[in-house]
Short mmCIF file of C-alpha atoms in Angstrom, two decimals:
data_model
loop_
_atom_site.label_atom_id
_atom_site.label_comp_id
_atom_site.label_asym_id
_atom_site.label_seq_id
_atom_site.Cartn_x
_atom_site.Cartn_y
_atom_site.Cartn_z
CA UNK A 1 -3.96 -19.97 3.77
CA UNK A 2 -4.11 -19.84 7.55
CA UNK A 3 -6.22 -17.75 9.87
CA UNK A 4 -4.70 -15.30 12.34
CA UNK A 5 -7.57 -13.99 14.43
CA UNK A 6 -10.05 -12.26 12.14
CA UNK A 7 -7.58 -12.36 9.25
CA UNK A 8 -6.60 -15.14 6.86
CA UNK A 9 -2.98 -14.77 5.79
CA UNK A 10 -1.78 -16.21 2.52
CA UNK A 11 1.54 -16.31 0.71
CA UNK A 12 1.43 -15.50 -2.99
CA UNK A 13 3.64 -14.00 -5.66
CA UNK A 14 3.22 -10.36 -6.58
CA UNK A 15 4.05 -9.27 -10.08
CA UNK A 16 5.40 -5.85 -10.99
CA UNK A 17 2.75 -3.16 -11.36
CA UNK A 18 3.18 0.39 -12.61
CA UNK A 19 1.99 3.17 -10.31
CA UNK A 20 1.85 6.93 -10.65
CA UNK A 21 2.96 8.11 -7.22
CA UNK A 22 4.21 10.98 -5.11
CA UNK A 23 6.84 10.06 -2.52
CA UNK A 24 7.36 11.40 0.97
CA UNK A 25 9.30 10.56 4.12
CA UNK A 26 6.99 11.05 7.06
CA UNK A 27 6.04 9.69 10.47
CA UNK A 28 3.84 6.61 10.13
CA UNK A 29 1.26 8.21 12.41
CA UNK A 30 0.82 11.18 10.06
CA UNK A 31 -0.18 9.12 7.01
CA UNK A 32 -3.95 9.56 7.56
CA UNK A 33 -3.58 13.34 7.73
CA UNK A 34 -1.04 13.66 4.89
CA UNK A 35 -1.84 11.15 2.13
CA UNK A 36 -4.44 13.30 0.36
CA UNK A 37 -2.05 16.18 -0.40
CA UNK A 38 0.24 13.73 -2.19
CA UNK A 39 -2.46 11.67 -3.89
CA UNK A 40 -4.22 14.80 -5.13
CA UNK A 41 -1.15 15.56 -7.27
CA UNK A 42 -1.48 12.17 -9.00
CA UNK A 43 -5.15 12.77 -9.78
CA UNK A 44 -4.39 16.31 -11.02
CA UNK A 45 -1.84 14.90 -13.49
CA UNK A 46 -4.45 12.43 -14.69
CA UNK A 47 -7.09 15.14 -15.04
CA UNK A 48 -4.63 17.10 -17.19
CA UNK A 49 -4.23 14.02 -19.41
CA UNK A 50 -0.55 13.54 -18.51
CA UNK A 51 -0.97 10.04 -17.07
CA UNK A 52 -3.66 7.39 -17.47
CA UNK A 53 -4.81 5.71 -14.26
CA UNK A 54 -6.76 2.56 -13.49
CA UNK A 55 -8.35 4.28 -10.47
CA UNK A 56 -7.04 1.93 -7.77
CA UNK A 57 -5.12 3.63 -4.96
CA UNK A 58 -1.99 1.83 -3.75
CA UNK A 59 0.18 3.09 -0.90
CA UNK A 60 3.69 1.61 -0.59
CA UNK A 61 5.70 1.93 2.62
CA UNK A 62 9.39 1.22 3.21
CA UNK A 63 10.95 1.24 6.65
CA UNK A 64 13.66 3.81 7.29
CA UNK A 65 16.00 1.83 9.58
CA UNK A 66 18.02 4.82 10.74
CA UNK A 67 14.93 6.86 11.68
CA UNK A 68 12.50 5.31 14.14
CA UNK A 69 8.81 5.85 13.45
CA UNK A 70 9.24 7.17 9.91
CA UNK A 71 8.57 5.56 6.54
CA UNK A 72 9.33 6.33 2.94
CA UNK A 73 5.86 6.29 1.41
CA UNK A 74 4.69 6.27 -2.18
CA UNK A 75 1.10 7.46 -2.45
CA UNK A 76 0.00 6.16 -5.80
CA UNK A 77 -2.62 4.99 -8.22
CA UNK A 78 -2.30 2.16 -10.70
CA UNK A 79 -1.20 3.45 -14.11
CA UNK A 80 -2.23 1.82 -17.37
CA UNK A 81 1.01 2.65 -19.21
CA UNK A 82 4.50 3.93 -18.58
CA UNK A 83 4.97 7.72 -18.46
CA UNK A 84 7.60 10.38 -17.88
CA UNK A 85 7.67 12.18 -14.52
CA UNK A 86 5.26 15.09 -14.16
CA UNK A 87 6.52 17.35 -11.38
CA UNK A 88 6.36 15.30 -8.18
CA UNK A 89 4.39 12.52 -9.87
CA UNK A 90 6.76 9.73 -10.81
CA UNK A 91 6.35 6.28 -12.28
CA UNK A 92 7.26 3.58 -9.80
CA UNK A 93 6.94 -0.17 -9.97
CA UNK A 94 5.28 -2.12 -7.20
CA UNK A 95 7.79 -4.68 -5.97
CA UNK A 96 7.59 -8.19 -7.38
CA UNK A 97 8.18 -11.23 -5.23
CA UNK A 98 6.70 -13.39 -2.55
CA UNK A 99 4.26 -11.60 -0.26
CA UNK A 100 2.25 -12.43 2.83
CA UNK A 101 -1.13 -10.76 2.59
CA UNK A 102 -4.57 -10.46 4.09
CA UNK A 103 -7.73 -8.52 3.33
CA UNK A 104 -8.95 -5.89 5.79
CA UNK A 105 -12.69 -5.23 5.71
CA UNK A 106 -13.85 -2.11 7.47
CA UNK A 107 -12.62 1.26 8.63
CA UNK A 108 -9.27 2.45 7.34
CA UNK A 109 -8.41 3.57 10.87
CA UNK A 110 -8.16 -0.13 11.77
CA UNK A 111 -5.71 -1.12 9.00
CA UNK A 112 -3.00 -1.54 11.63
CA UNK A 113 -4.79 -4.70 12.82
CA UNK A 114 -4.32 -6.30 9.39
CA UNK A 115 -0.63 -5.32 9.29
CA UNK A 116 -0.15 -6.76 12.78
CA UNK A 117 -1.87 -10.00 11.76
CA UNK A 118 0.49 -10.43 8.81
CA UNK A 119 3.57 -9.59 10.89
CA UNK A 120 2.50 -11.98 13.66
CA UNK A 121 1.83 -14.74 11.10
CA UNK A 122 5.28 -14.23 9.55
CA UNK A 123 6.99 -14.43 12.93
CA UNK A 124 5.06 -17.58 13.83
CA UNK A 125 6.04 -19.21 10.52
CA UNK A 126 9.66 -18.08 10.42
CA UNK A 127 9.17 -15.82 7.42
CA UNK A 128 11.46 -12.82 7.02
CA UNK A 129 9.98 -9.41 6.27
CA UNK A 130 11.86 -6.93 4.07
CA UNK A 131 10.27 -3.82 5.61
CA UNK A 132 8.43 -3.07 2.34
CA UNK A 133 4.67 -3.28 2.45
CA UNK A 134 1.68 -1.88 0.63
CA UNK A 135 -2.05 -1.40 0.78
CA UNK A 136 -4.25 -1.88 -2.28
CA UNK A 137 -7.54 -0.07 -1.77
CA UNK A 138 -10.61 -1.70 -3.25
CA UNK A 139 -13.01 0.30 -5.37
CA UNK A 140 -15.56 1.59 -2.88
CA UNK A 141 -19.18 2.58 -3.22
CA UNK A 142 -21.46 3.94 -0.53
CA UNK A 143 -23.17 0.52 -0.23
CA UNK A 144 -19.95 -1.39 0.43
CA UNK A 145 -17.69 -1.99 3.36
CA UNK A 146 -14.22 -0.80 2.35
CA UNK A 147 -11.83 -3.64 1.54
CA UNK A 148 -8.07 -3.18 1.54
CA UNK A 149 -5.48 -5.77 0.57
CA UNK A 150 -2.49 -5.55 2.92
CA UNK A 151 0.75 -7.02 1.55
CA UNK A 152 4.19 -7.46 3.11
CA UNK A 153 7.13 -8.35 0.86
CA UNK A 154 8.99 -11.40 2.14
CA UNK A 155 12.76 -11.78 2.15
#
């Protein structure tokens, strides 16, 4: 583990993880305004008993090389078992492999700093990025500072 500014970056292996997610292609800058409409569908399916969730939100982003500024995003929640698609809610698997990651503590509006720290660390250490990355949101209570694990899949 090495420090990059306020962030410690580490390389670990990520195992596959099942998510219940709704996918969208959208501008990166619109994620804060748009994620809830997608995530609400996942929680509605859970409320109806159609999928069982672990309650941890995970957002997966994949670069769209031919379209600058847009990402393919999966707005999801960890699922405790496999399931068949329910409308827009589909079962996806979080990518497995080597990841560079760091933990962001604080406002979600500042998550870009954590992503930049990981990207800068990878460049400095000659590590290739695949363009797939995700955020694992910690369980939050009103007494806590939000913590988000930021992961970038390495090539």
